[in-house]
mmCIF file with all atom_site columns, C-alpha atoms in Angstrom:
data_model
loop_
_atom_site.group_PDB
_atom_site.id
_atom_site.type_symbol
_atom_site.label_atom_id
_atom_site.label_alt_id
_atom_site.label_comp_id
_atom_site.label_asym_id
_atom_site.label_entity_id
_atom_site.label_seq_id
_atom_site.pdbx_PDB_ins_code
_atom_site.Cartn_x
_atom_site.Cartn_y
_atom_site.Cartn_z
_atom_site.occupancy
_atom_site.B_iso_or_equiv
_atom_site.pdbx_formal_charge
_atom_site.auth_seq_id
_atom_site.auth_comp_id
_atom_site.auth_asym_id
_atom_site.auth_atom_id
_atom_site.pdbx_PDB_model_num
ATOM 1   C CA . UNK A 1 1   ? -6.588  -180.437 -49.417 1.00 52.00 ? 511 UNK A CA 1
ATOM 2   C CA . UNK A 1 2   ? -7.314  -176.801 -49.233 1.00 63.00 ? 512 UNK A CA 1
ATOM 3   C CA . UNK A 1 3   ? -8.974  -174.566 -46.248 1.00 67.00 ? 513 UNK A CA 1
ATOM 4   C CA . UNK A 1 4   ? -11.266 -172.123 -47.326 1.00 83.00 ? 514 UNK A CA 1
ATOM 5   C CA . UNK A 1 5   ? -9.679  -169.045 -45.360 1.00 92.00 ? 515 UNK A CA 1
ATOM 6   C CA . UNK A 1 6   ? -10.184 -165.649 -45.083 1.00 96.00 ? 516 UNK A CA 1
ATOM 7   C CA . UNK A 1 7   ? -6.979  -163.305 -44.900 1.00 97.00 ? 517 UNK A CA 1
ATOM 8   C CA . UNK A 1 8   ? -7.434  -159.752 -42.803 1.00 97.00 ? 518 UNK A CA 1
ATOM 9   C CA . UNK A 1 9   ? -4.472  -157.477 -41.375 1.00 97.00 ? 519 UNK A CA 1
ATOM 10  C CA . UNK A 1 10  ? -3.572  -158.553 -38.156 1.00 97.00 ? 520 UNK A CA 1
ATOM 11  C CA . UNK A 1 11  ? -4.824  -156.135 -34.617 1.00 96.00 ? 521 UNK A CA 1
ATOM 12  C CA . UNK A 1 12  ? -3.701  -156.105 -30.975 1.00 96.00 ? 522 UNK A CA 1
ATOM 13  C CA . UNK A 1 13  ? -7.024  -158.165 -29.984 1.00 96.00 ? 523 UNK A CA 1
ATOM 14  C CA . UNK A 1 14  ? -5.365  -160.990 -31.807 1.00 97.00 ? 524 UNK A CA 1
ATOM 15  C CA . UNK A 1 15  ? -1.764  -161.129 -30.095 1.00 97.00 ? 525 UNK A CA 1
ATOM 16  C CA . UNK A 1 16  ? -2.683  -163.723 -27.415 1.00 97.00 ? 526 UNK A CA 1
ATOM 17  C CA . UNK A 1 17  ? -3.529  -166.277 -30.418 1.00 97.00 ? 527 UNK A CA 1
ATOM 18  C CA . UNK A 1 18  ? -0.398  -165.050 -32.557 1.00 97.00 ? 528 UNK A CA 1
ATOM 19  C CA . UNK A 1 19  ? 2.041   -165.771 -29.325 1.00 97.00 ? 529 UNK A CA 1
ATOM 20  C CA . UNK A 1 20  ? 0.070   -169.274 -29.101 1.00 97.00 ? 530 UNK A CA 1
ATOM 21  C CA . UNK A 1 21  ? 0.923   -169.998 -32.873 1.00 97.00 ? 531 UNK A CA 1
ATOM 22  C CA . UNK A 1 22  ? 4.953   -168.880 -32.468 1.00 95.00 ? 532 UNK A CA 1
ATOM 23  C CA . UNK A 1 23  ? 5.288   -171.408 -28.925 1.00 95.00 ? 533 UNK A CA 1
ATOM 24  C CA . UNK A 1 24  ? 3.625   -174.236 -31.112 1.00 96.00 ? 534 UNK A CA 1
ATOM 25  C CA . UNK A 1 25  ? 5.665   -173.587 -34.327 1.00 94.00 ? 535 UNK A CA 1
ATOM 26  C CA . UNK A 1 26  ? 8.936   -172.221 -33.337 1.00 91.00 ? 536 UNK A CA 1
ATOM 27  C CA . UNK A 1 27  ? 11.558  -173.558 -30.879 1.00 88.00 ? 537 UNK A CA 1
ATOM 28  C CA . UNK A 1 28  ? 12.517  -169.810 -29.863 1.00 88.00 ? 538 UNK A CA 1
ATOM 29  C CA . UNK A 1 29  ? 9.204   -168.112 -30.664 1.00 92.00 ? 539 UNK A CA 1
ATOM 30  C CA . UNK A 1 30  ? 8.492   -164.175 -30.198 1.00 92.00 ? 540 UNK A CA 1
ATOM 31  C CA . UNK A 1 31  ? 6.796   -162.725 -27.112 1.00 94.00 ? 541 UNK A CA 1
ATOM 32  C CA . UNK A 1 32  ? 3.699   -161.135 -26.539 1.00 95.00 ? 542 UNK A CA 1
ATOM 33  C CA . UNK A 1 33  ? 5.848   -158.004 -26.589 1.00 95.00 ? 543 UNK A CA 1
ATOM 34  C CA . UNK A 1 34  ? 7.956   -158.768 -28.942 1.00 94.00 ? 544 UNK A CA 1
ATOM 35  C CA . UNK A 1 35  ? 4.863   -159.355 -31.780 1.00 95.00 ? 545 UNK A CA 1
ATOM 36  C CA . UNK A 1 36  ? 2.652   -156.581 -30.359 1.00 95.00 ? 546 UNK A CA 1
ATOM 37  C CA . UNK A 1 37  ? 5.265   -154.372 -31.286 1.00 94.00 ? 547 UNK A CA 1
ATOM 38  C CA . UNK A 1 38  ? 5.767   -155.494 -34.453 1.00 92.00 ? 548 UNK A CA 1
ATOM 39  C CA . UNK A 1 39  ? 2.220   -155.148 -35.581 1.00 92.00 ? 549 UNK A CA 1
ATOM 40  C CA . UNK A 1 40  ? 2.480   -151.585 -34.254 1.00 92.00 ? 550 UNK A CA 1
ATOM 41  C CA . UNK A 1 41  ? 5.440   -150.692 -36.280 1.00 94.00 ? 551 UNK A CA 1
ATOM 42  C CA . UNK A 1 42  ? 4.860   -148.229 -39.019 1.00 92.00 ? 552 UNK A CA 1
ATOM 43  C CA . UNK A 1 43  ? 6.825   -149.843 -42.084 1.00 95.00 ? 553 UNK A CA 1
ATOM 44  C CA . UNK A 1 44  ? 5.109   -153.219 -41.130 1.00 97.00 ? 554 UNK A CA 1
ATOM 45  C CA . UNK A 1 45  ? 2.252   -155.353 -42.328 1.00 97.00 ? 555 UNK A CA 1
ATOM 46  C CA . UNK A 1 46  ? 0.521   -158.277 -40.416 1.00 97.00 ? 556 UNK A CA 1
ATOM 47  C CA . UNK A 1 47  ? -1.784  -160.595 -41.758 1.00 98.00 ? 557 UNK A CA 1
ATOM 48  C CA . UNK A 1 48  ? -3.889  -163.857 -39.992 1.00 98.00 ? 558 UNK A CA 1
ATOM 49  C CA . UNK A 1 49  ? -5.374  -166.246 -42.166 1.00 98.00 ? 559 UNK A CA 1
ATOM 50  C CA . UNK A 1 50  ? -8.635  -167.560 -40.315 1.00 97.00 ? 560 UNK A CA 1
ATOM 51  C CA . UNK A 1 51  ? -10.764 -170.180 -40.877 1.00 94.00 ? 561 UNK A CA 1
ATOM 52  C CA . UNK A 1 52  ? -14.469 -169.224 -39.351 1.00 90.00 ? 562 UNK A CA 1
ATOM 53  C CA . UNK A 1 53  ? -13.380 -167.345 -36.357 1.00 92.00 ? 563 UNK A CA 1
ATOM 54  C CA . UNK A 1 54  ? -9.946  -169.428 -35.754 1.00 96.00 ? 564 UNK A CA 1
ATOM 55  C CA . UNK A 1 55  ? -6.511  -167.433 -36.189 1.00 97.00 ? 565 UNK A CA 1
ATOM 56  C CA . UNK A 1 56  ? -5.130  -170.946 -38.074 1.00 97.00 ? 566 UNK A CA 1
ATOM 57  C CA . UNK A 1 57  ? -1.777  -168.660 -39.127 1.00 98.00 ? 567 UNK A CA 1
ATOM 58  C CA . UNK A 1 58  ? -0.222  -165.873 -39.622 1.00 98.00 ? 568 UNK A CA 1
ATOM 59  C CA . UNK A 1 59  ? 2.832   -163.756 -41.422 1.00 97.00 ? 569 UNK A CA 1
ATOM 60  C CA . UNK A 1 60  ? 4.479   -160.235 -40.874 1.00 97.00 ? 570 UNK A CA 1
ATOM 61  C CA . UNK A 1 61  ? 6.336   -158.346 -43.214 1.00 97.00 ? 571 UNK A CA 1
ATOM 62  C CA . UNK A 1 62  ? 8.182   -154.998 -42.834 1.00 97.00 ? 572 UNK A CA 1
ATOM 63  C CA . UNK A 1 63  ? 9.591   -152.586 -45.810 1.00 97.00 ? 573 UNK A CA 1
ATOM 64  C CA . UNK A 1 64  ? 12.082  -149.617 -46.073 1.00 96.00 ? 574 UNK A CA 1
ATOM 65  C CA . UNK A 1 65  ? 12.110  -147.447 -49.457 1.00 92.00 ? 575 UNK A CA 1
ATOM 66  C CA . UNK A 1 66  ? 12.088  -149.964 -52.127 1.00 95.00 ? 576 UNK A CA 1
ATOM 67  C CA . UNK A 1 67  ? 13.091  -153.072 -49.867 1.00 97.00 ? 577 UNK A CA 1
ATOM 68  C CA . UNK A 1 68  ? 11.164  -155.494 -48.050 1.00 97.00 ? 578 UNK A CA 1
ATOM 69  C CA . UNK A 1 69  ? 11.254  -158.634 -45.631 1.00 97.00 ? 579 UNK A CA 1
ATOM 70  C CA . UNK A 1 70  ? 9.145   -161.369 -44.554 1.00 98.00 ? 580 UNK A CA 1
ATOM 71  C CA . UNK A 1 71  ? 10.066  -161.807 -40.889 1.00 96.00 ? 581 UNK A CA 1
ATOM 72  C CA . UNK A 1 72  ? 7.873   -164.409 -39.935 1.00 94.00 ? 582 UNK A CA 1
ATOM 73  C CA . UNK A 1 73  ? 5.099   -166.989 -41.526 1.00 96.00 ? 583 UNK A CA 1
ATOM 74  C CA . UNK A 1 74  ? 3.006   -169.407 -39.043 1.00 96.00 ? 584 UNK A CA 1
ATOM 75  C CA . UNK A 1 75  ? 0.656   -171.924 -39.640 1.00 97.00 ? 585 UNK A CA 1
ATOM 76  C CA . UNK A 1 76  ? -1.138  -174.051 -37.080 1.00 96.00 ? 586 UNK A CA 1
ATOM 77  C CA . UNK A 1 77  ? 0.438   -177.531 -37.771 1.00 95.00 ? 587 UNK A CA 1
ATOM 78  C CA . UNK A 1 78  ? -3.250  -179.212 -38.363 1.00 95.00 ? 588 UNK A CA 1
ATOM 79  C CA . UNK A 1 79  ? -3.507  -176.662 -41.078 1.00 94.00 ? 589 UNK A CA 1
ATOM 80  C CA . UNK A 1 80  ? -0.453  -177.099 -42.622 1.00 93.00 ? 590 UNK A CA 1
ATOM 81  C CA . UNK A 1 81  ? -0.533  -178.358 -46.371 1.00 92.00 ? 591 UNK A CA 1
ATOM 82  C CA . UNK A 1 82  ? -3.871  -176.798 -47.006 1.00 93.00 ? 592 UNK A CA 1
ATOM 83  C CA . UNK A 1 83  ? -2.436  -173.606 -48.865 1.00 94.00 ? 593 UNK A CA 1
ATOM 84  C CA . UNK A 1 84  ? -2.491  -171.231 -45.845 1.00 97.00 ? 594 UNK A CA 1
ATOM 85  C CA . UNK A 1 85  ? 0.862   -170.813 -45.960 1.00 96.00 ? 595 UNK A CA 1
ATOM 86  C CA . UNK A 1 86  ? 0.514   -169.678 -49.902 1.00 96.00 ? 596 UNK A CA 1
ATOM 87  C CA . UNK A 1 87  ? -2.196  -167.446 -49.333 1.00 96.00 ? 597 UNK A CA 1
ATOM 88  C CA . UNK A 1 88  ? -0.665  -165.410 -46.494 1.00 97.00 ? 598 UNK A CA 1
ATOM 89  C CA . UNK A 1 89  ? 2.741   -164.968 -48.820 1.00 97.00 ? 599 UNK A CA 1
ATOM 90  C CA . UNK A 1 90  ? 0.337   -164.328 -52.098 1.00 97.00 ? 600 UNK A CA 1
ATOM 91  C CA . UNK A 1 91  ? -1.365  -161.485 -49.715 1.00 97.00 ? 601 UNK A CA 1
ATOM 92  C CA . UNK A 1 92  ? 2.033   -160.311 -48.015 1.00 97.00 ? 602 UNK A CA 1
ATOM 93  C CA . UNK A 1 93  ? 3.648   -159.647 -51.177 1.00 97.00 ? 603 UNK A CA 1
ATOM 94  C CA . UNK A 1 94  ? 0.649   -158.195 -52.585 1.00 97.00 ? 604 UNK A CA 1
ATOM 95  C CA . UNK A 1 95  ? 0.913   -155.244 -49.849 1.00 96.00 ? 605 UNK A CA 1
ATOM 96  C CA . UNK A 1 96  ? 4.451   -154.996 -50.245 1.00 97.00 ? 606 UNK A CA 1
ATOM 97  C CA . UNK A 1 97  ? 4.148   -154.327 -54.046 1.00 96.00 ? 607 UNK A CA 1
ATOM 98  C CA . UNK A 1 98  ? 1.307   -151.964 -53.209 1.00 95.00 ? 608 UNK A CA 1
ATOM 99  C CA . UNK A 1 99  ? 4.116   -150.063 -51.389 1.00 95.00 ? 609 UNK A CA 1
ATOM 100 C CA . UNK A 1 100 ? 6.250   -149.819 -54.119 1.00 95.00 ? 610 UNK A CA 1
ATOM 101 C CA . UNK A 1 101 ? 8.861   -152.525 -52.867 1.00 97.00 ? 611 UNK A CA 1
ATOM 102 C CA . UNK A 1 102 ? 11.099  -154.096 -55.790 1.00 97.00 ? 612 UNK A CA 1
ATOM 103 C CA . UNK A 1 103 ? 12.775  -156.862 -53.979 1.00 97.00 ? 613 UNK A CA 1
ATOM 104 C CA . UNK A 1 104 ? 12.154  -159.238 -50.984 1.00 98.00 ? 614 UNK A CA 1
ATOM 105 C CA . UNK A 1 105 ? 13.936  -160.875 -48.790 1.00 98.00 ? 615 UNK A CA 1
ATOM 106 C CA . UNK A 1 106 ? 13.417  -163.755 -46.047 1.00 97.00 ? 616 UNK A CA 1
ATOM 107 C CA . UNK A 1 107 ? 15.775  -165.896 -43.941 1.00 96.00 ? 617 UNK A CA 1
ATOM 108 C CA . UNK A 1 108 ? 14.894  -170.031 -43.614 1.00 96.00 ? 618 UNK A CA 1
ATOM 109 C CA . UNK A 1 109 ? 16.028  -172.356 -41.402 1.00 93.00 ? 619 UNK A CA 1
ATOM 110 C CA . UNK A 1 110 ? 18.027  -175.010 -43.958 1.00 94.00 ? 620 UNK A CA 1
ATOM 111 C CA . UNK A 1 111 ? 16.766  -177.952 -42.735 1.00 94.00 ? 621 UNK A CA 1
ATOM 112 C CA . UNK A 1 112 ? 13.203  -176.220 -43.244 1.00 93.00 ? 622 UNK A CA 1
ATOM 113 C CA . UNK A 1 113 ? 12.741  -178.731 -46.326 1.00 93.00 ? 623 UNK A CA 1
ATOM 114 C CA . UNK A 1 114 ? 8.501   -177.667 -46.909 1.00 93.00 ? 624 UNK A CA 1
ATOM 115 C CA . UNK A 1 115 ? 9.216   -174.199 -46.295 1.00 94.00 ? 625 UNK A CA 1
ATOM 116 C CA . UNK A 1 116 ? 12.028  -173.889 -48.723 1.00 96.00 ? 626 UNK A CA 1
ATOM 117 C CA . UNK A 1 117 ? 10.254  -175.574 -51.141 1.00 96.00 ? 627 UNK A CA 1
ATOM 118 C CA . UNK A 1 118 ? 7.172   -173.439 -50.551 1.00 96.00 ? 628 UNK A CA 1
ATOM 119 C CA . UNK A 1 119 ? 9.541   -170.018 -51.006 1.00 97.00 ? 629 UNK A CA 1
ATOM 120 C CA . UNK A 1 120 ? 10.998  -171.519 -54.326 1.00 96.00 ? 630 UNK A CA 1
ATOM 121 C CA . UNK A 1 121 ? 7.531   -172.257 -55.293 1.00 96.00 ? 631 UNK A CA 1
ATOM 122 C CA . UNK A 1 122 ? 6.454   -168.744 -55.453 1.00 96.00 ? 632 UNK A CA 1
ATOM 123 C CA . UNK A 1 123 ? 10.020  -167.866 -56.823 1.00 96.00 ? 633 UNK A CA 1
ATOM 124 C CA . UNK A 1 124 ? 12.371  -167.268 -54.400 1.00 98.00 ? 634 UNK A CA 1
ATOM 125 C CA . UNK A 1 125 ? 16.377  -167.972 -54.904 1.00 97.00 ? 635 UNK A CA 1
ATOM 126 C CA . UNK A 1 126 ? 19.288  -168.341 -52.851 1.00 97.00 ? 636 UNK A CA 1
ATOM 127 C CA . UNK A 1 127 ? 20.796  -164.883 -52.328 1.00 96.00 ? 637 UNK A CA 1
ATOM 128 C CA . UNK A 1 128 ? 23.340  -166.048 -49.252 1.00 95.00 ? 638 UNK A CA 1
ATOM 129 C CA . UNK A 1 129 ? 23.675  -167.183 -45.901 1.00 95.00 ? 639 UNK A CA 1
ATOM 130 C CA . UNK A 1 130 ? 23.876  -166.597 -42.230 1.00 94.00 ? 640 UNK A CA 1
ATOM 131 C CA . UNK A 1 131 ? 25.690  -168.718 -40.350 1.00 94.00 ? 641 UNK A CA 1
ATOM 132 C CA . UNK A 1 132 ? 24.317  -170.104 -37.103 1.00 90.00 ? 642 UNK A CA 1
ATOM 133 C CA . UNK A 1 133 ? 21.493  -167.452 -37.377 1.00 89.00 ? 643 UNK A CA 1
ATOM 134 C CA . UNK A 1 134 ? 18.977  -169.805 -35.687 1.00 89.00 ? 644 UNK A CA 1
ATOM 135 C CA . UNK A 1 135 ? 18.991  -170.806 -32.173 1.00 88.00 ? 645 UNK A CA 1
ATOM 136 C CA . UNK A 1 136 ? 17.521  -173.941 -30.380 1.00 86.00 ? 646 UNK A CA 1
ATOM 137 C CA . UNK A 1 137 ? 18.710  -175.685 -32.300 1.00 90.00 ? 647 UNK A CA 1
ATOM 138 C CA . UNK A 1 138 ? 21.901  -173.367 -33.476 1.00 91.00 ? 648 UNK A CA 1
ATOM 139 C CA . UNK A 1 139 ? 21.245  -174.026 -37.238 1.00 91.00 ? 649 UNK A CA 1
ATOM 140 C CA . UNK A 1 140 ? 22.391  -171.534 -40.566 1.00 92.00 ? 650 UNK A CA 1
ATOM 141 C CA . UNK A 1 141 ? 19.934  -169.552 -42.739 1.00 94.00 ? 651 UNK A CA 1
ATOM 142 C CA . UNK A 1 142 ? 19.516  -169.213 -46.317 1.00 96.00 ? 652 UNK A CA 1
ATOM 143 C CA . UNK A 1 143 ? 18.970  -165.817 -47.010 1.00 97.00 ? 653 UNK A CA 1
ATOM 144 C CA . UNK A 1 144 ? 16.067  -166.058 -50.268 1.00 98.00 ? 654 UNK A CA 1
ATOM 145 C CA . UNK A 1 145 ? 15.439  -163.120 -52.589 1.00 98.00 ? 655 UNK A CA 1
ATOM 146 C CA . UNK A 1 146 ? 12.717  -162.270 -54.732 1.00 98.00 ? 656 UNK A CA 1
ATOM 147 C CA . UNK A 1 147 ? 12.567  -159.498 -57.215 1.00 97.00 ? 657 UNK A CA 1
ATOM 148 C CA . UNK A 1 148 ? 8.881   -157.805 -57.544 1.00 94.00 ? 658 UNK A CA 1
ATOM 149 C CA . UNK A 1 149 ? 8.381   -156.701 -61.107 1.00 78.00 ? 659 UNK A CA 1
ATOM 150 C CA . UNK A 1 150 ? 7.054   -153.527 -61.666 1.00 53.00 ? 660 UNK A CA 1
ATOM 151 C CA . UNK A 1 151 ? 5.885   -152.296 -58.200 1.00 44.00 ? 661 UNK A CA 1
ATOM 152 C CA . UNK A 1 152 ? 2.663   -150.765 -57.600 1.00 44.00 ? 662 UNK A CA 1
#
């Protein structure tokens, strides 16, 4: 089933909520800090997906020159499976080819079955991987790569 959603760069007024999404999510989520700063950064784009006037998730991507990265995606788990996570990618790589980026990168837990499958979905490969990348639990990442054709 899908949520009607609305997707809208990220701002410091909304930190509190993102912080509350990463403790539910992850096992070793960012800090207020941590994802203040990153939605600061130049180089960086944040996006929350909400539905009415709920933050229900949210992903941040960062680029350099023709490169990019999707450092995190977050979705509320009673929102999950409703195509939040799809939009937030669909808009994240949207403003990474409006930068000029080429390729994009992204590191995923390999256990992360649904997430994996998501990323290969919208047609990421298997570039490499990191051993024992993740903590809590210590787990390796696949390191997924996806060329952008054209650019802006």
């Amino acid at each position: 089933m899908a949520v009607r959603c609305q997707i809208r760069p990220a701002s410091p007024a909304d930190i509190a909520r993102l912080a509350e999404l990463e403790r539910i999510c992850f096992n070793d989520p960012w800090s207020q800090a941590g994802l203040r700063e990153m939605i600061a950064a130049t180089h960086t784009i944040g996006l929350v997906a909400e539905a009415g006037r709920t933050i229900i998730g949210y992903a941040v991507g960062r680029y350099a020159a023709d490169s990019g990265e999707i450092l995190n995606l977050a979705v509320a788990p009673e929102h999950r499976r409703e195509g939040v996570a799809a939009h937030l990618i669909d808009a994240l790589l949207e403003g990474l080819r409006s930068r000029e980026v080429r390729e994009v990168y992204l590191e995923v837990r390999e256990s992360n079955g649904p997430a994996r499958a998501l990323y290969q979905d919208k047609g990421f490969t298997v570039a490499g991987m990191r051993r024992a990348y993740y903590r809590y639990p210590t787990e390796d990442a696949l390191v997924l790569r996806l060329p952008l054709d054209g650019g802006a």
